[in-house]
């Protein structure tokens, strides 16, 4: 039976379709929940209305729809949560499931490692939270942090400009101070949570076919040396405006330089040799479960 799974995060809303066999990513939308939440310590009414309007549009085409929220929705106090959930249900006729950070991480990791038979780390980064897990046949270590790329953008807003004026190393230093990272060392870092493959294919970064293992959802990889060189280029040489001109969702690229810094900090601390960027999100684990 055809099913639509919608994952609403601090900044990105991911919409996927499952036909009973395969997952098809339909769309990624940008709604700045995290960024606007900070202004009044509550969800912005315009953001909520954007979400509800989008869900109503999807309902015009599909019947079987599951909607869940992560990160910023976990920050709502009991009254805010009740108000939002009741409004969402009233306006859409659909329940909104708020997923815990631990469950989000577990589901995403499960989806990312289905075809992996070696020790890896799975990085799940978002607008307001970051999860890093070491997997070696089972979950060996899981570390969660209440910091995401929007927190870094609030410190270094120039990272969203055409070219960054802040140096990559300065951003990495702040990320390293604030981010919890597993003690384990691994050769392979899988980037999950959505959008990393899309970024690699459109950012000017160099990549090659994934020679580490076979997974149709994880077709590319890069070595740490290449990734490091391209990350520096992405701050100082690669035009974000030019990339945005070619994108169907220009706002999605806003925090990508912050995500580049997160990735390098984790890779360097864990002794990573290879990075596998994927668009795998929580939906893969949800369907398997």
CSV table of C-alpha atoms in Angstrom, one decimal:
chain,number,residue,atom,x,y,z
A,1,UNK,CA,0.0,0.0,0.0
A,2,UNK,CA,1.3,3.4,-1.0
A,3,UNK,CA,2.3,5.6,2.0
A,4,UNK,CA,3.6,9.1,2.4
A,5,UNK,CA,6.1,9.7,5.3
A,6,UNK,CA,6.8,13.3,6.2
A,7,UNK,CA,9.6,14.1,8.6
A,8,UNK,CA,9.6,17.7,9.9
A,9,UNK,CA,12.8,19.0,11.4
A,10,UNK,CA,14.1,22.3,12.7
A,11,UNK,CA,14.7,23.6,9.2
A,12,UNK,CA,13.9,20.9,6.6
A,13,UNK,CA,10.8,18.9,6.0
A,14,UNK,CA,11.4,15.7,4.1
A,15,UNK,CA,8.6,14.1,2.1
A,16,UNK,CA,9.0,10.5,0.9
A,17,UNK,CA,6.7,8.0,-0.8
A,18,UNK,CA,6.8,4.2,-0.1
A,19,UNK,CA,5.1,2.0,-2.6
A,20,UNK,CA,5.4,-1.2,-0.6
A,21,UNK,CA,8.9,-2.0,-2.0
A,22,UNK,CA,10.9,1.2,-2.7
A,23,UNK,CA,11.3,4.6,-1.1
A,24,UNK,CA,11.1,7.6,-3.4
A,25,UNK,CA,12.1,11.0,-2.1
A,26,UNK,CA,9.5,13.5,-3.4
A,27,UNK,CA,10.6,16.8,-1.9
A,28,UNK,CA,12.6,18.7,0.7
A,29,UNK,CA,11.0,21.9,1.9
A,30,UNK,CA,12.6,24.6,4.0
A,31,UNK,CA,10.7,26.0,7.0
A,32,UNK,CA,12.8,27.9,9.5
A,33,UNK,CA,11.3,26.6,12.7
A,34,UNK,CA,14.5,26.7,14.7
A,35,UNK,CA,15.6,30.1,13.5
A,36,UNK,CA,12.3,31.7,14.2
A,37,UNK,CA,11.7,29.8,17.5
A,38,UNK,CA,14.6,31.7,19.0
A,39,UNK,CA,12.8,35.1,18.6
A,40,UNK,CA,10.0,34.4,21.0
A,41,UNK,CA,10.8,31.0,22.4
A,42,UNK,CA,7.8,29.5,20.6
A,43,UNK,CA,6.9,28.2,17.2
A,44,UNK,CA,6.3,31.0,14.7
A,45,UNK,CA,2.6,31.2,13.6
A,46,UNK,CA,3.6,31.7,10.0
A,47,UNK,CA,5.9,28.6,10.1
A,48,UNK,CA,3.1,26.5,11.5
A,49,UNK,CA,0.7,27.8,8.9
A,50,UNK,CA,3.2,27.0,6.1
A,51,UNK,CA,3.5,23.4,7.5
A,52,UNK,CA,-0.3,23.0,7.7
A,53,UNK,CA,-0.8,24.4,4.2
A,54,UNK,CA,1.8,22.0,2.8
A,55,UNK,CA,0.2,19.0,4.5
A,56,UNK,CA,-3.2,20.0,3.1
A,57,UNK,CA,-1.8,20.1,-0.4
A,58,UNK,CA,-0.3,16.6,0.0
A,59,UNK,CA,-3.7,15.4,1.3
A,60,UNK,CA,-5.3,16.4,-2.0
A,61,UNK,CA,-3.2,13.8,-3.7
A,62,UNK,CA,-2.5,11.1,-1.1
A,63,UNK,CA,-4.6,9.4,1.6
A,64,UNK,CA,-2.1,7.3,3.7
A,65,UNK,CA,0.1,10.0,5.4
A,66,UNK,CA,2.3,9.7,8.4
A,67,UNK,CA,3.8,12.9,9.9
A,68,UNK,CA,6.5,13.1,12.6
A,69,UNK,CA,8.6,15.9,14.1
A,70,UNK,CA,12.1,16.0,15.6
A,71,UNK,CA,14.5,18.5,17.2
A,72,UNK,CA,12.6,21.8,17.7
A,73,UNK,CA,9.3,20.1,18.5
A,74,UNK,CA,11.0,18.4,21.4
A,75,UNK,CA,11.7,21.8,22.9
A,76,UNK,CA,8.1,22.8,23.3
A,77,UNK,CA,6.8,23.0,26.8
A,78,UNK,CA,3.7,21.0,27.7
A,79,UNK,CA,1.2,23.8,26.9
A,80,UNK,CA,2.9,24.7,23.6
A,81,UNK,CA,3.0,21.0,22.6
A,82,UNK,CA,-0.7,20.5,23.4
A,83,UNK,CA,-1.7,23.7,21.5
A,84,UNK,CA,0.4,22.7,18.4
A,85,UNK,CA,-0.7,19.1,18.3
A,86,UNK,CA,-4.4,20.0,18.7
A,87,UNK,CA,-4.2,22.7,16.0
A,88,UNK,CA,-2.4,20.4,13.6
A,89,UNK,CA,-4.9,17.6,14.1
A,90,UNK,CA,-7.8,20.0,13.7
A,91,UNK,CA,-6.6,21.6,10.5
A,92,UNK,CA,-5.2,18.5,8.8
A,93,UNK,CA,-7.0,15.5,10.3
A,94,UNK,CA,-3.6,13.8,10.8
A,95,UNK,CA,-1.8,13.1,14.1
A,96,UNK,CA,1.7,14.7,14.5
A,97,UNK,CA,4.2,12.3,16.2
A,98,UNK,CA,7.1,13.9,18.1
A,99,UNK,CA,10.0,11.5,18.0
A,100,UNK,CA,12.6,11.5,20.8
A,101,UNK,CA,16.2,12.2,19.9
A,102,UNK,CA,17.3,8.7,20.8
A,103,UNK,CA,14.6,7.1,18.7
A,104,UNK,CA,15.3,9.4,15.7
A,105,UNK,CA,19.0,8.4,15.9
A,106,UNK,CA,18.3,4.7,16.2
A,107,UNK,CA,15.9,4.7,13.3
A,108,UNK,CA,18.3,6.6,11.0
A,109,UNK,CA,21.2,4.4,12.0
A,110,UNK,CA,19.2,1.3,11.3
A,111,UNK,CA,18.4,2.6,7.8
A,112,UNK,CA,22.0,3.6,7.1
A,113,UNK,CA,23.8,0.3,8.1
A,114,UNK,CA,21.5,-2.3,6.5
A,115,UNK,CA,24.2,-3.3,3.9
A,116,UNK,CA,27.3,-2.6,6.1
A,117,UNK,CA,29.3,-5.4,7.6
A,118,UNK,CA,32.1,-3.4,9.1
A,119,UNK,CA,32.6,-0.9,11.9
A,120,UNK,CA,31.3,2.6,11.0
A,121,UNK,CA,30.1,5.8,12.5
A,122,UNK,CA,26.8,7.3,11.5
A,123,UNK,CA,26.5,11.1,11.8
A,124,UNK,CA,22.9,12.5,11.9
A,125,UNK,CA,23.0,16.3,11.9
A,126,UNK,CA,20.1,18.7,12.0
A,127,UNK,CA,19.3,22.3,12.7
A,128,UNK,CA,19.1,21.9,16.4
A,129,UNK,CA,20.6,18.6,17.3
A,130,UNK,CA,23.4,16.2,16.4
A,131,UNK,CA,23.6,12.4,16.9
A,132,UNK,CA,26.7,10.3,16.3
A,133,UNK,CA,26.6,6.5,16.6
A,134,UNK,CA,29.3,3.8,16.4
A,135,UNK,CA,27.9,0.7,14.8
A,136,UNK,CA,29.8,-2.7,14.6
A,137,UNK,CA,27.1,-5.3,14.1
A,138,UNK,CA,25.1,-3.5,16.7
A,139,UNK,CA,25.1,-0.1,18.3
A,140,UNK,CA,28.3,0.2,20.4
A,141,UNK,CA,28.2,3.9,21.4
A,142,UNK,CA,25.6,6.6,20.8
A,143,UNK,CA,26.3,10.3,21.7
A,144,UNK,CA,23.6,13.0,21.4
A,145,UNK,CA,24.1,16.8,21.5
A,146,UNK,CA,21.6,19.6,21.7
A,147,UNK,CA,23.4,21.7,19.1
A,148,UNK,CA,22.9,21.9,15.3
A,149,UNK,CA,23.8,23.9,12.3
A,150,UNK,CA,21.4,26.7,13.0
A,151,UNK,CA,23.1,27.3,16.4
A,152,UNK,CA,26.4,27.8,14.5
A,153,UNK,CA,24.7,30.0,11.9
A,154,UNK,CA,23.5,32.3,14.8
A,155,UNK,CA,27.2,32.7,15.8
A,156,UNK,CA,28.5,33.1,12.2
A,157,UNK,CA,25.7,34.4,10.0
A,158,UNK,CA,28.3,35.2,7.2
A,159,UNK,CA,28.4,31.5,6.4
A,160,UNK,CA,25.2,32.0,4.5
A,161,UNK,CA,26.7,34.7,2.3
A,162,UNK,CA,28.0,34.1,-1.2
A,163,UNK,CA,31.5,33.5,0.2
A,164,UNK,CA,32.3,33.2,3.9
A,165,UNK,CA,34.4,35.8,5.7
A,166,UNK,CA,34.9,33.6,8.8
A,167,UNK,CA,37.6,31.0,8.5
A,168,UNK,CA,36.7,27.3,8.5
A,169,UNK,CA,39.1,26.6,11.3
A,170,UNK,CA,37.4,29.2,13.5
A,171,UNK,CA,34.0,27.6,13.0
A,172,UNK,CA,35.5,24.1,13.7
A,173,UNK,CA,36.9,25.3,17.0
A,174,UNK,CA,33.5,26.4,18.2
A,175,UNK,CA,31.8,23.2,17.0
A,176,UNK,CA,34.5,21.1,18.7
A,177,UNK,CA,33.9,23.0,22.0
A,178,UNK,CA,30.1,22.4,21.9
A,179,UNK,CA,29.8,18.9,20.3
A,180,UNK,CA,29.9,15.6,22.1
A,181,UNK,CA,31.8,13.0,20.0
A,182,UNK,CA,32.2,9.2,20.6
A,183,UNK,CA,35.6,8.0,21.9
A,184,UNK,CA,35.7,5.1,19.4
A,185,UNK,CA,37.9,5.4,16.3
A,186,UNK,CA,36.5,4.3,12.9
A,187,UNK,CA,37.6,4.3,9.2
A,188,UNK,CA,34.2,5.1,7.7
A,189,UNK,CA,31.8,7.9,8.5
A,190,UNK,CA,28.3,7.7,7.0
A,191,UNK,CA,26.5,11.0,6.8
A,192,UNK,CA,22.8,10.5,7.2
A,193,UNK,CA,19.7,12.5,8.2
A,194,UNK,CA,19.0,13.6,4.7
A,195,UNK,CA,20.6,15.9,2.1
A,196,UNK,CA,24.3,14.9,2.3
A,197,UNK,CA,24.4,13.2,-1.1
A,198,UNK,CA,22.4,16.0,-2.6
A,199,UNK,CA,25.0,18.4,-1.2
A,200,UNK,CA,28.0,16.4,-2.5
A,201,UNK,CA,26.5,16.2,-6.0
A,202,UNK,CA,25.8,19.9,-6.3
A,203,UNK,CA,28.4,21.7,-4.2
A,204,UNK,CA,31.5,21.3,-6.3
A,205,UNK,CA,33.0,18.7,-3.9
A,206,UNK,CA,34.9,15.8,-5.5
A,207,UNK,CA,33.6,12.2,-5.0
A,208,UNK,CA,34.0,8.7,-6.4
A,209,UNK,CA,31.9,5.5,-6.6
A,210,UNK,CA,31.5,3.9,-3.2
A,211,UNK,CA,34.0,1.0,-3.2
A,212,UNK,CA,33.6,0.2,0.5
A,213,UNK,CA,30.3,-1.7,0.3
A,214,UNK,CA,27.3,-1.9,-2.0
A,215,UNK,CA,24.1,0.0,-1.2
A,216,UNK,CA,22.0,1.6,-3.9
A,217,UNK,CA,21.2,4.4,-1.5
A,218,UNK,CA,24.9,5.1,-0.8
A,219,UNK,CA,26.5,5.2,-4.2
A,220,UNK,CA,29.3,7.7,-3.6
A,221,UNK,CA,32.2,8.4,-1.2
A,222,UNK,CA,35.3,10.6,-0.8
A,223,UNK,CA,38.5,10.2,1.2
A,224,UNK,CA,39.2,12.6,4.1
A,225,UNK,CA,42.0,14.4,2.3
A,226,UNK,CA,39.7,15.3,-0.6
A,227,UNK,CA,36.9,16.3,1.8
A,228,UNK,CA,39.2,18.6,3.8
A,229,UNK,CA,40.5,20.4,0.7
A,230,UNK,CA,37.0,20.9,-0.7
A,231,UNK,CA,35.7,22.1,2.6
A,232,UNK,CA,38.2,24.9,2.6
A,233,UNK,CA,37.3,25.7,-1.0
A,234,UNK,CA,33.6,25.8,0.0
A,235,UNK,CA,34.2,28.6,2.4
A,236,UNK,CA,36.5,30.8,0.3
A,237,UNK,CA,36.1,29.9,-3.4
A,238,UNK,CA,32.8,28.2,-4.2
A,239,UNK,CA,30.0,30.7,-4.7
A,240,UNK,CA,26.9,29.9,-2.7
A,241,UNK,CA,24.8,32.3,-4.8
A,242,UNK,CA,25.7,30.4,-7.9
A,243,UNK,CA,24.6,27.1,-6.4
A,244,UNK,CA,21.4,28.6,-5.1
A,245,UNK,CA,20.5,29.9,-8.5
A,246,UNK,CA,20.4,26.4,-9.8
A,247,UNK,CA,18.5,24.9,-6.8
A,248,UNK,CA,14.8,24.2,-6.5
A,249,UNK,CA,15.1,25.1,-2.8
A,250,UNK,CA,17.7,27.9,-2.5
A,251,UNK,CA,17.1,28.3,1.2
A,252,UNK,CA,18.2,24.7,1.9
A,253,UNK,CA,21.8,25.8,1.2
A,254,UNK,CA,21.8,28.4,4.0
A,255,UNK,CA,23.5,26.3,6.7
A,256,UNK,CA,25.6,24.0,4.5
A,257,UNK,CA,28.9,25.6,5.5
A,258,UNK,CA,28.1,25.0,9.1
A,259,UNK,CA,27.4,21.3,8.3
A,260,UNK,CA,30.7,21.1,6.5
A,261,UNK,CA,32.5,22.2,9.7
A,262,UNK,CA,30.5,19.6,11.8
A,263,UNK,CA,31.5,16.8,9.4
A,264,UNK,CA,35.2,17.6,9.5
A,265,UNK,CA,35.3,18.0,13.3
A,266,UNK,CA,33.7,14.5,13.8
A,267,UNK,CA,35.8,12.9,11.1
A,268,UNK,CA,39.1,14.3,12.5
A,269,UNK,CA,38.3,13.4,16.1
A,270,UNK,CA,37.3,9.8,15.2
A,271,UNK,CA,40.3,9.2,12.8
A,272,UNK,CA,38.0,8.8,9.8
A,273,UNK,CA,39.6,7.8,6.4
A,274,UNK,CA,36.5,7.8,4.2
A,275,UNK,CA,33.2,9.7,4.2
A,276,UNK,CA,30.0,8.3,2.6
A,277,UNK,CA,27.4,11.1,2.1
A,278,UNK,CA,23.8,9.8,1.9
A,279,UNK,CA,20.3,11.2,1.7
A,280,UNK,CA,19.1,8.4,4.1
A,281,UNK,CA,16.8,9.7,6.8
A,282,UNK,CA,14.6,8.3,9.6
A,283,UNK,CA,12.1,7.1,7.1
A,284,UNK,CA,14.3,4.1,6.1
A,285,UNK,CA,14.3,2.9,9.7
A,286,UNK,CA,10.6,3.6,10.3
A,287,UNK,CA,9.6,1.4,7.4
A,288,UNK,CA,11.9,-1.4,8.4
A,289,UNK,CA,10.6,-1.3,11.9
